[in-house]
mmCIF file of C-alpha atoms in Angstrom:
data_model
loop_
_atom_site.group_PDB
_atom_site.id
_atom_site.type_symbol
_atom_site.label_atom_id
_atom_site.label_comp_id
_atom_site.label_asym_id
_atom_site.label_seq_id
_atom_site.Cartn_x
_atom_site.Cartn_y
_atom_site.Cartn_z
ATOM 1 C CA MET A 1 -0.553 29.429 4.209
ATOM 2 C CA ASN A 2 0.608 28.081 1.050
ATOM 3 C CA ASP A 3 -2.528 28.437 -1.910
ATOM 4 C CA LYS A 4 -0.328 26.521 -4.586
ATOM 5 C CA MET A 5 -2.235 24.216 -6.587
ATOM 6 C CA TYR A 6 -0.899 21.609 -8.335
ATOM 7 C CA THR A 7 -1.361 20.021 -11.656
ATOM 8 C CA ALA A 8 -1.336 15.798 -12.171
ATOM 9 C CA ALA A 9 -1.807 13.358 -14.914
ATOM 10 C CA LEU A 10 -3.059 9.723 -14.900
ATOM 11 C CA ILE A 11 -0.360 6.329 -15.910
ATOM 12 C CA GLY A 12 -3.534 4.226 -15.762
ATOM 13 C CA THR A 13 -7.547 4.010 -15.842
ATOM 14 C CA GLY A 14 -8.622 0.986 -14.326
ATOM 15 C CA ARG A 15 -9.697 -0.612 -11.445
ATOM 16 C CA ILE A 16 -6.895 1.109 -9.439
ATOM 17 C CA GLY A 17 -6.418 4.475 -11.143
ATOM 18 C CA PHE A 18 -10.074 4.887 -11.426
ATOM 19 C CA THR A 19 -13.124 2.217 -12.077
ATOM 20 C CA LEU A 20 -12.751 1.651 -8.363
ATOM 21 C CA GLY A 21 -13.943 4.433 -7.471
ATOM 22 C CA PHE A 22 -17.414 3.308 -7.622
ATOM 23 C CA ASP A 23 -17.483 0.362 -5.273
ATOM 24 C CA LYS A 24 -20.118 1.714 -3.504
ATOM 25 C CA LYS A 25 -18.699 -0.488 -0.496
ATOM 26 C CA ARG A 26 -15.274 0.576 -1.258
ATOM 27 C CA GLU A 27 -14.306 3.649 1.110
ATOM 28 C CA GLN A 28 -14.623 6.004 -1.248
ATOM 29 C CA PRO A 29 -11.666 8.001 -2.584
ATOM 30 C CA ALA A 30 -10.695 3.729 -3.825
ATOM 31 C CA SER A 31 -9.504 5.239 -6.724
ATOM 32 C CA HIS A 32 -5.955 7.072 -7.314
ATOM 33 C CA THR A 33 -8.789 9.390 -9.576
ATOM 34 C CA MET A 34 -10.880 10.311 -7.403
ATOM 35 C CA ALA A 35 -8.468 10.634 -4.425
ATOM 36 C CA LEU A 36 -6.882 13.522 -6.793
ATOM 37 C CA LEU A 37 -10.282 15.346 -7.409
ATOM 38 C CA ALA A 38 -11.017 14.809 -3.677
ATOM 39 C CA ASN A 39 -8.211 17.330 -3.228
ATOM 40 C CA LYS A 40 -8.299 20.876 -3.282
ATOM 41 C CA LYS A 41 -4.958 21.820 -4.065
ATOM 42 C CA ILE A 42 -4.316 19.268 -7.296
ATOM 43 C CA ARG A 43 -6.342 19.913 -10.608
ATOM 44 C CA LEU A 44 -6.058 16.232 -12.413
ATOM 45 C CA ILE A 45 -5.210 17.883 -15.780
ATOM 46 C CA ALA A 46 -4.821 14.439 -17.814
ATOM 47 C CA ALA A 47 -4.564 10.922 -18.067
ATOM 48 C CA ALA A 48 -3.291 8.196 -20.351
ATOM 49 C CA ASP A 49 -4.132 4.470 -21.430
ATOM 50 C CA THR A 50 -3.643 2.018 -24.249
ATOM 51 C CA ASN A 51 -7.095 0.771 -23.183
ATOM 52 C CA GLN A 52 -9.130 2.731 -25.343
ATOM 53 C CA GLU A 53 -12.284 1.800 -23.529
ATOM 54 C CA ASN A 54 -10.950 2.553 -20.006
ATOM 55 C CA LEU A 55 -9.955 6.336 -21.011
ATOM 56 C CA GLU A 56 -13.311 6.959 -22.755
ATOM 57 C CA CYS A 57 -14.881 5.954 -19.638
ATOM 58 C CA TRP A 58 -12.574 8.470 -17.947
ATOM 59 C CA GLU A 59 -12.897 10.899 -20.007
ATOM 60 C CA LYS A 60 -17.035 11.001 -20.136
ATOM 61 C CA PHE A 61 -16.554 11.273 -16.715
ATOM 62 C CA VAL A 62 -13.601 13.759 -15.477
ATOM 63 C CA LYS A 63 -14.664 15.724 -18.752
ATOM 64 C CA GLY A 64 -16.873 19.241 -17.686
ATOM 65 C CA LYS A 65 -18.018 18.047 -14.419
ATOM 66 C CA PHE A 66 -14.492 18.328 -12.335
ATOM 67 C CA VAL A 67 -11.969 20.064 -14.634
ATOM 68 C CA ARG A 68 -12.329 22.072 -17.631
ATOM 69 C CA GLU A 69 -10.282 20.964 -19.975
ATOM 70 C CA ALA A 70 -9.088 17.220 -18.966
ATOM 71 C CA LYS A 71 -6.163 15.656 -21.997
ATOM 72 C CA THR A 72 -5.821 11.904 -22.719
ATOM 73 C CA PHE A 73 -4.148 10.389 -24.590
ATOM 74 C CA SER A 74 -4.006 6.406 -25.807
ATOM 75 C CA THR A 75 0.615 6.063 -24.875
ATOM 76 C CA SER A 76 2.262 8.049 -21.782
ATOM 77 C CA GLU A 77 4.853 9.200 -24.418
ATOM 78 C CA GLU A 78 2.229 10.531 -26.073
ATOM 79 C CA LEU A 79 0.787 12.556 -23.107
ATOM 80 C CA TYR A 80 4.242 13.611 -22.045
ATOM 81 C CA LYS A 81 5.479 14.953 -25.696
ATOM 82 C CA ALA A 82 1.917 17.448 -25.666
ATOM 83 C CA PHE A 83 2.982 19.533 -22.175
ATOM 84 C CA THR A 84 5.592 22.444 -22.847
ATOM 85 C CA LYS A 85 5.816 22.257 -18.893
ATOM 86 C CA ILE A 86 5.233 18.856 -17.612
ATOM 87 C CA PRO A 87 2.050 17.986 -14.246
ATOM 88 C CA ASP A 88 3.948 18.564 -11.093
ATOM 89 C CA ILE A 89 2.803 14.989 -9.927
ATOM 90 C CA ILE A 90 2.404 11.576 -12.569
ATOM 91 C CA THR A 91 0.607 8.631 -10.927
ATOM 92 C CA VAL A 92 1.424 5.431 -12.115
ATOM 93 C CA ALA A 93 -1.383 2.876 -11.729
ATOM 94 C CA VAL A 94 -0.563 0.322 -14.384
ATOM 95 C CA ASN A 95 -0.532 -3.644 -13.764
ATOM 96 C CA GLU A 96 3.383 -4.475 -11.909
ATOM 97 C CA ASP A 97 4.257 -5.931 -14.516
ATOM 98 C CA SER A 98 4.792 -2.686 -16.537
ATOM 99 C CA HIS A 99 5.652 -0.813 -13.096
ATOM 100 C CA LEU A 100 8.809 -0.640 -14.249
ATOM 101 C CA GLU A 101 9.120 0.703 -17.759
ATOM 102 C CA GLU A 102 6.188 3.305 -17.254
ATOM 103 C CA CYS A 103 8.306 4.495 -13.903
ATOM 104 C CA LEU A 104 11.203 5.245 -16.525
ATOM 105 C CA LYS A 105 9.268 7.494 -18.129
ATOM 106 C CA ALA A 106 7.388 9.220 -15.852
ATOM 107 C CA ILE A 107 11.128 9.950 -14.256
ATOM 108 C CA LYS A 108 12.762 10.723 -17.930
ATOM 109 C CA ALA A 109 9.350 13.742 -18.388
ATOM 110 C CA ARG A 110 11.300 15.188 -14.454
ATOM 111 C CA PRO A 111 7.855 15.612 -12.561
ATOM 112 C CA ARG A 112 8.159 17.203 -9.415
ATOM 113 C CA LEU A 113 6.613 13.777 -7.394
ATOM 114 C CA ILE A 114 5.452 10.522 -9.221
ATOM 115 C CA ILE A 115 2.702 8.113 -7.038
ATOM 116 C CA LEU A 116 3.651 4.980 -8.004
ATOM 117 C CA GLU A 117 0.668 1.689 -7.316
ATOM 118 C CA LYS A 118 2.616 -1.348 -5.024
ATOM 119 C CA PRO A 119 4.482 -3.434 -5.033
ATOM 120 C CA VAL A 120 7.228 -0.214 -6.464
ATOM 121 C CA ALA A 121 8.105 -3.812 -8.302
ATOM 122 C CA LEU A 122 7.720 -7.441 -10.262
ATOM 123 C CA ASN A 123 11.736 -8.064 -7.838
ATOM 124 C CA SER A 124 13.986 -5.727 -5.710
ATOM 125 C CA LYS A 125 16.276 -5.668 -9.473
ATOM 126 C CA GLU A 126 13.635 -3.925 -11.385
ATOM 127 C CA ALA A 127 13.197 -1.701 -8.009
ATOM 128 C CA GLU A 128 17.264 -0.856 -8.699
ATOM 129 C CA LYS A 129 16.604 0.707 -11.940
ATOM 130 C CA ILE A 130 14.174 2.502 -10.860
ATOM 131 C CA ARG A 131 16.245 3.983 -7.424
ATOM 132 C CA LEU A 132 18.579 4.876 -10.115
ATOM 133 C CA ALA A 133 17.239 6.518 -12.552
ATOM 134 C CA ALA A 134 15.356 8.881 -9.547
ATOM 135 C CA GLU A 135 18.365 9.323 -7.276
ATOM 136 C CA GLU A 136 19.909 10.297 -11.614
ATOM 137 C CA ASN A 137 16.732 12.668 -12.700
ATOM 138 C CA GLN A 138 16.122 14.138 -8.212
ATOM 139 C CA VAL A 139 12.896 12.661 -9.553
ATOM 140 C CA PRO A 140 11.356 11.677 -5.559
ATOM 141 C CA VAL A 141 8.890 8.631 -6.040
ATOM 142 C CA MET A 142 6.056 7.627 -3.028
ATOM 143 C CA VAL A 143 4.697 4.130 -4.129
ATOM 144 C CA ASN A 144 1.185 3.491 -2.330
ATOM 145 C CA HIS A 145 1.237 1.286 0.535
ATOM 146 C CA GLU A 146 -2.360 3.336 1.830
ATOM 147 C CA ARG A 147 -2.311 1.459 4.849
ATOM 148 C CA ARG A 148 0.322 3.917 5.381
ATOM 149 C CA PHE A 149 -1.711 6.512 5.863
ATOM 150 C CA ALA A 150 -4.940 5.241 7.073
ATOM 151 C CA ALA A 151 -6.074 6.290 10.744
ATOM 152 C CA ASP A 152 -6.093 3.237 12.461
ATOM 153 C CA TYR A 153 -3.271 1.997 11.448
ATOM 154 C CA ASN A 154 -1.617 5.644 12.129
ATOM 155 C CA THR A 155 -3.636 5.000 15.868
ATOM 156 C CA ALA A 156 -1.925 1.782 16.166
ATOM 157 C CA LYS A 157 1.368 2.721 15.814
ATOM 158 C CA ALA A 158 1.323 5.718 18.297
ATOM 159 C CA TYR A 159 -1.283 2.868 20.682
ATOM 160 C CA ILE A 160 1.844 -0.078 20.495
ATOM 161 C CA LYS A 161 3.766 2.877 23.100
ATOM 162 C CA LYS A 162 0.939 2.360 25.403
ATOM 163 C CA ILE A 163 1.445 -2.172 25.912
ATOM 164 C CA GLY A 164 3.893 -2.558 27.475
ATOM 165 C CA THR A 165 7.344 -4.694 26.461
ATOM 166 C CA LEU A 166 5.216 -6.566 22.642
ATOM 167 C CA GLN A 167 5.408 -10.165 23.071
ATOM 168 C CA SER A 168 3.620 -10.619 19.909
ATOM 169 C CA ILE A 169 2.955 -10.030 16.524
ATOM 170 C CA ARG A 170 0.545 -12.494 14.611
ATOM 171 C CA GLY A 171 -0.018 -10.889 10.172
ATOM 172 C CA GLU A 172 -2.257 -13.411 8.575
ATOM 173 C CA LEU A 173 -3.505 -12.688 4.931
ATOM 174 C CA TYR A 174 -5.976 -14.769 3.524
ATOM 175 C CA SER A 175 -7.631 -14.930 -0.069
ATOM 176 C CA GLY A 176 -8.103 -17.424 -2.640
ATOM 177 C CA LEU A 177 -5.141 -16.486 -5.120
ATOM 178 C CA ARG A 178 -1.838 -18.872 -5.186
ATOM 179 C CA ILE A 179 1.011 -17.938 -2.746
ATOM 180 C CA TYR A 180 3.374 -18.110 -5.633
ATOM 181 C CA ALA A 181 4.860 -19.896 -7.937
ATOM 182 C CA PRO A 182 7.986 -19.198 -10.892
ATOM 183 C CA GLU A 183 5.793 -19.806 -13.844
ATOM 184 C CA PHE A 184 3.489 -15.689 -12.033
ATOM 185 C CA GLU A 185 6.828 -13.820 -11.882
ATOM 186 C CA LYS A 186 6.959 -12.093 -14.837
ATOM 187 C CA ASP A 187 3.340 -10.395 -14.123
ATOM 188 C CA GLY A 188 3.510 -10.393 -10.511
ATOM 189 C CA SER A 189 -0.176 -12.504 -10.363
ATOM 190 C CA TYR A 190 0.770 -14.249 -6.947
ATOM 191 C CA SER A 191 -0.437 -12.833 -3.756
ATOM 192 C CA LEU A 192 3.087 -13.060 -1.861
ATOM 193 C CA LEU A 193 3.965 -10.431 -3.936
ATOM 194 C CA HIS A 194 -0.100 -8.728 -4.278
ATOM 195 C CA ASP A 195 -0.884 -8.684 -1.584
ATOM 196 C CA GLY A 196 2.132 -10.182 1.120
ATOM 197 C CA THR A 197 3.564 -5.879 0.359
ATOM 198 C CA HIS A 198 0.296 -4.774 2.191
ATOM 199 C CA LEU A 199 1.491 -7.262 5.463
ATOM 200 C CA VAL A 200 5.159 -6.401 4.672
ATOM 201 C CA ASP A 201 4.893 -3.317 4.825
ATOM 202 C CA ILE A 202 2.896 -2.526 7.512
ATOM 203 C CA ILE A 203 4.506 -4.371 10.482
ATOM 204 C CA ARG A 204 8.377 -2.642 9.117
ATOM 205 C CA PHE A 205 5.742 0.509 9.066
ATOM 206 C CA LEU A 206 4.693 -0.569 13.570
ATOM 207 C CA LEU A 207 7.632 -1.150 14.379
ATOM 208 C CA ASP A 208 10.486 0.701 12.714
ATOM 209 C CA GLU A 209 12.519 -2.544 11.920
ATOM 210 C CA ASP A 210 13.023 -4.430 9.100
ATOM 211 C CA LEU A 211 12.057 -8.341 8.788
ATOM 212 C CA GLU A 212 15.232 -10.261 8.176
ATOM 213 C CA ASN A 213 16.199 -14.321 8.149
ATOM 214 C CA PRO A 214 13.355 -15.440 7.609
ATOM 215 C CA ILE A 215 12.435 -18.992 9.980
ATOM 216 C CA VAL A 216 9.672 -20.829 6.972
ATOM 217 C CA CYS A 217 7.419 -23.423 7.380
ATOM 218 C CA GLY A 218 4.046 -24.630 6.959
ATOM 219 C CA LEU A 219 4.947 -24.974 3.544
ATOM 220 C CA TYR A 220 1.639 -26.441 1.071
ATOM 221 C CA LYS A 221 1.947 -27.426 -3.132
ATOM 222 C CA ASP A 222 -1.171 -27.622 -4.799
ATOM 223 C CA ASP A 223 -1.260 -30.805 -7.799
ATOM 224 C CA LYS A 224 0.336 -28.039 -9.551
ATOM 225 C CA ASP A 225 3.189 -27.266 -7.580
ATOM 226 C CA ALA A 226 1.913 -23.477 -6.095
ATOM 227 C CA VAL A 227 2.184 -22.194 -3.242
ATOM 228 C CA ARG A 228 -0.433 -22.018 -0.922
ATOM 229 C CA ASN A 229 -0.333 -22.084 2.158
ATOM 230 C CA PHE A 230 2.933 -20.675 4.395
ATOM 231 C CA SER A 231 4.270 -18.932 7.446
ATOM 232 C CA ALA A 232 7.234 -16.835 8.071
ATOM 233 C CA HIS A 233 8.537 -16.390 11.628
ATOM 234 C CA TYR A 234 10.995 -13.378 13.005
ATOM 235 C CA SER A 235 12.989 -11.924 15.614
ATOM 236 C CA THR A 236 13.947 -9.041 16.225
ATOM 237 C CA LYS A 237 15.145 -5.854 18.748
ATOM 238 C CA SER A 238 12.220 -4.646 20.204
ATOM 239 C CA CYS A 239 9.461 -7.993 19.133
ATOM 240 C CA PRO A 240 10.642 -11.811 20.014
ATOM 241 C CA ASP A 241 8.311 -13.080 17.774
ATOM 242 C CA ILE A 242 6.966 -11.734 14.856
ATOM 243 C CA SER A 243 4.491 -14.025 13.129
ATOM 244 C CA LEU A 244 2.876 -13.896 9.115
ATOM 245 C CA TYR A 245 0.679 -16.211 7.785
ATOM 246 C CA MET A 246 -0.603 -16.558 4.496
ATOM 247 C CA SER A 247 -3.540 -18.916 3.184
ATOM 248 C CA GLY A 248 -3.426 -18.792 -0.871
ATOM 249 C CA ARG A 249 -6.955 -21.018 -0.788
ATOM 250 C CA SER A 250 -9.086 -19.730 1.500
ATOM 251 C CA ARG A 251 -13.130 -19.589 0.255
ATOM 252 C CA PHE A 252 -12.606 -15.647 1.644
ATOM 253 C CA PHE A 253 -10.212 -12.840 1.790
ATOM 254 C CA SER A 254 -8.930 -11.624 5.131
ATOM 255 C CA PHE A 255 -6.485 -9.560 6.269
ATOM 256 C CA GLY A 256 -5.861 -8.735 10.155
ATOM 257 C CA LEU A 257 -2.311 -8.273 12.802
ATOM 258 C CA ASP A 258 -2.408 -9.194 16.621
ATOM 259 C CA ILE A 259 0.105 -7.136 18.485
ATOM 260 C CA LEU A 260 0.227 -8.676 21.909
ATOM 261 C CA GLY A 261 2.731 -6.112 24.815
ATOM 262 C CA THR A 262 2.828 -7.283 27.880
ATOM 263 C CA GLU A 263 -0.138 -4.506 28.907
ATOM 264 C CA GLY A 264 -2.749 -4.710 26.902
ATOM 265 C CA ARG A 265 -3.528 -5.582 23.025
ATOM 266 C CA ILE A 266 -4.011 -3.666 19.318
ATOM 267 C CA CYS A 267 -6.752 -6.335 16.578
ATOM 268 C CA LEU A 268 -7.035 -3.978 14.057
ATOM 269 C CA GLY A 269 -7.481 -5.382 9.650
ATOM 270 C CA ASN A 270 -9.452 -4.703 6.934
ATOM 271 C CA GLY A 271 -12.721 -3.606 8.881
ATOM 272 C CA TYR A 272 -11.878 -3.830 12.571
ATOM 273 C CA ALA A 273 -10.053 -1.890 14.716
ATOM 274 C CA LYS A 274 -10.038 -2.695 18.354
ATOM 275 C CA PHE A 275 -7.479 -1.213 21.855
ATOM 276 C CA TYR A 276 -6.915 -3.035 24.627
ATOM 277 C CA GLN A 277 -5.901 -2.110 27.843
ATOM 278 C CA ARG A 278 -4.215 -4.046 31.100
ATOM 279 C CA LYS A 279 -6.616 -3.554 34.198
ATOM 280 C CA GLU A 280 -7.989 -5.453 37.302
ATOM 281 C CA SER A 281 -9.810 -8.024 36.322
ATOM 282 C CA LYS A 282 -14.059 -8.025 37.023
ATOM 283 C CA LEU A 283 -13.933 -12.523 37.025
ATOM 284 C CA TYR A 284 -10.812 -12.698 39.324
ATOM 285 C CA THR A 285 -9.832 -11.183 42.189
ATOM 286 C CA GLY A 286 -6.238 -10.233 42.702
ATOM 287 C CA PHE A 287 -6.176 -10.649 38.722
ATOM 288 C CA TYR A 288 -5.776 -8.546 35.976
ATOM 289 C CA SER A 289 -7.392 -8.630 32.102
ATOM 290 C CA LEU A 290 -6.937 -6.719 29.006
ATOM 291 C CA SER A 291 -10.320 -5.086 28.744
ATOM 292 C CA ARG A 292 -11.027 -2.251 25.756
ATOM 293 C CA ASP A 293 -9.787 0.923 25.963
ATOM 294 C CA HIS A 294 -13.202 2.991 24.938
ATOM 295 C CA SER A 295 -11.708 5.922 25.252
ATOM 296 C CA ILE A 296 -9.967 5.299 21.713
ATOM 297 C CA HIS A 297 -12.680 7.472 18.589
ATOM 298 C CA LEU A 298 -11.500 6.844 15.358
ATOM 299 C CA PRO A 299 -13.154 8.121 12.025
ATOM 300 C CA LYS A 300 -15.490 6.576 10.131
ATOM 301 C CA LYS A 301 -13.329 6.663 7.257
ATOM 302 C CA THR A 302 -9.925 6.058 7.560
ATOM 303 C CA GLY A 303 -8.980 8.461 5.224
ATOM 304 C CA TYR A 304 -6.054 5.879 3.028
ATOM 305 C CA PHE A 305 -7.101 6.822 0.361
ATOM 306 C CA ALA A 306 -7.188 11.008 0.694
ATOM 307 C CA ASN A 307 -4.082 11.089 3.081
ATOM 308 C CA MET A 308 -1.869 9.583 1.026
ATOM 309 C CA VAL A 309 -3.067 11.936 -1.921
ATOM 310 C CA GLN A 310 -2.339 14.639 1.088
ATOM 311 C CA ASN A 311 0.747 13.883 2.019
ATOM 312 C CA ALA A 312 1.673 14.534 -1.649
ATOM 313 C CA VAL A 313 0.873 17.750 -1.582
ATOM 314 C CA ASP A 314 2.240 18.046 2.166
ATOM 315 C CA PHE A 315 5.751 17.205 0.712
ATOM 316 C CA LEU A 316 5.449 19.448 -2.820
ATOM 317 C CA ASP A 317 4.346 22.361 0.153
ATOM 318 C CA GLU A 318 7.520 21.050 1.873
ATOM 319 C CA THR A 319 5.781 21.130 5.569
ATOM 320 C CA ALA A 320 6.193 16.685 5.410
ATOM 321 C CA PRO A 321 8.445 13.972 4.218
ATOM 322 C CA LEU A 322 7.334 11.658 2.399
ATOM 323 C CA LYS A 323 5.440 8.835 4.431
ATOM 324 C CA SER A 324 6.166 6.379 2.097
ATOM 325 C CA PRO A 325 9.444 6.589 0.068
ATOM 326 C CA LEU A 326 10.530 4.164 -2.885
ATOM 327 C CA SER A 327 13.165 3.090 -0.061
ATOM 328 C CA GLU A 328 10.566 1.675 2.024
ATOM 329 C CA ALA A 329 8.957 -0.064 -0.911
ATOM 330 C CA ILE A 330 12.554 -1.354 -2.220
ATOM 331 C CA ALA A 331 12.522 -2.647 1.626
ATOM 332 C CA ASP A 332 9.746 -4.774 1.182
ATOM 333 C CA LEU A 333 10.681 -6.425 -2.135
ATOM 334 C CA ARG A 334 13.719 -7.800 -0.335
ATOM 335 C CA VAL A 335 11.753 -8.773 3.266
ATOM 336 C CA LEU A 336 9.263 -10.892 -0.154
ATOM 337 C CA GLU A 337 11.965 -12.919 -1.686
ATOM 338 C CA GLU A 338 13.795 -13.699 1.411
ATOM 339 C CA ILE A 339 11.218 -14.983 1.956
ATOM 340 C CA LYS A 340 9.921 -16.462 -1.918
ATOM 341 C CA ALA A 341 13.451 -17.792 -1.513
ATOM 342 C CA LYS A 342 12.441 -20.654 0.826
ATOM 343 C CA LEU A 343 9.198 -21.041 -0.728
ATOM 344 C CA GLN A 344 10.954 -22.550 -4.304
#
């Protein structure tokens, strides 16, 4: 058994970096801080944030209670200069418009692994700069597409083989945030990028296929010319009918997938996962119906954040590949950009 310990530093102590760890309704750990602290093979030794209030709250929570010495810095540059030996893991959990800058700085510091929040960058051009720098400096980058690590979605990936030939996949994402408008590209504050990256990534993960050449319809724009509704349709070798539906004018948040095969069905999303198999019908003689498969037992927690950090540890232990590598996140961006081109 490999008992090697790894050090980690956090860039960004805001919501995903820290404070979502206090949300009592969310499955915990729900932030990078809490997930890093919870892993027995990681020592979180430093954090940097330009927001002094956030940084002070982080320091007060972490110091003494979890880490004997946790250093804090106002900038990532200060953090890197302070260590003669760079932490093994650097987690970049800043806003989307700072991903390129902060990830390039982290790569230049040459840790053994970078964990980067999704989306990888504002666009694929910026993402390519990250990829080239990572390759040049031989620094692997993992992107936190959390559903790749969740027990329910991994169960679904295995279960797809049991539902026969795929007939259709319907992905839905509903929220109140605008889907797209050109003026928001500068900071990434639009749902196609911020949330759509999850929808595209998990479908690609489940199918092990790319999504190309979308047919976009159902386009609806508000009085400010911001896109509020659309659907995108694909056909691949494994599934002839893949549909993505997004709404940015809903008064609720909903994320879900409906996967239909010739022998069964999978329905899963935020807070639910249901699996169905073809069985002899209890309602009609000579017919078959879909019946809930109660043999599937999921753990109470999906482990989405904890499993992500564990995958980082396993990678450094050389016992597993990265489950969400940079290359997959860049491919997600390209899918989103093909859609975006047809929304304008």
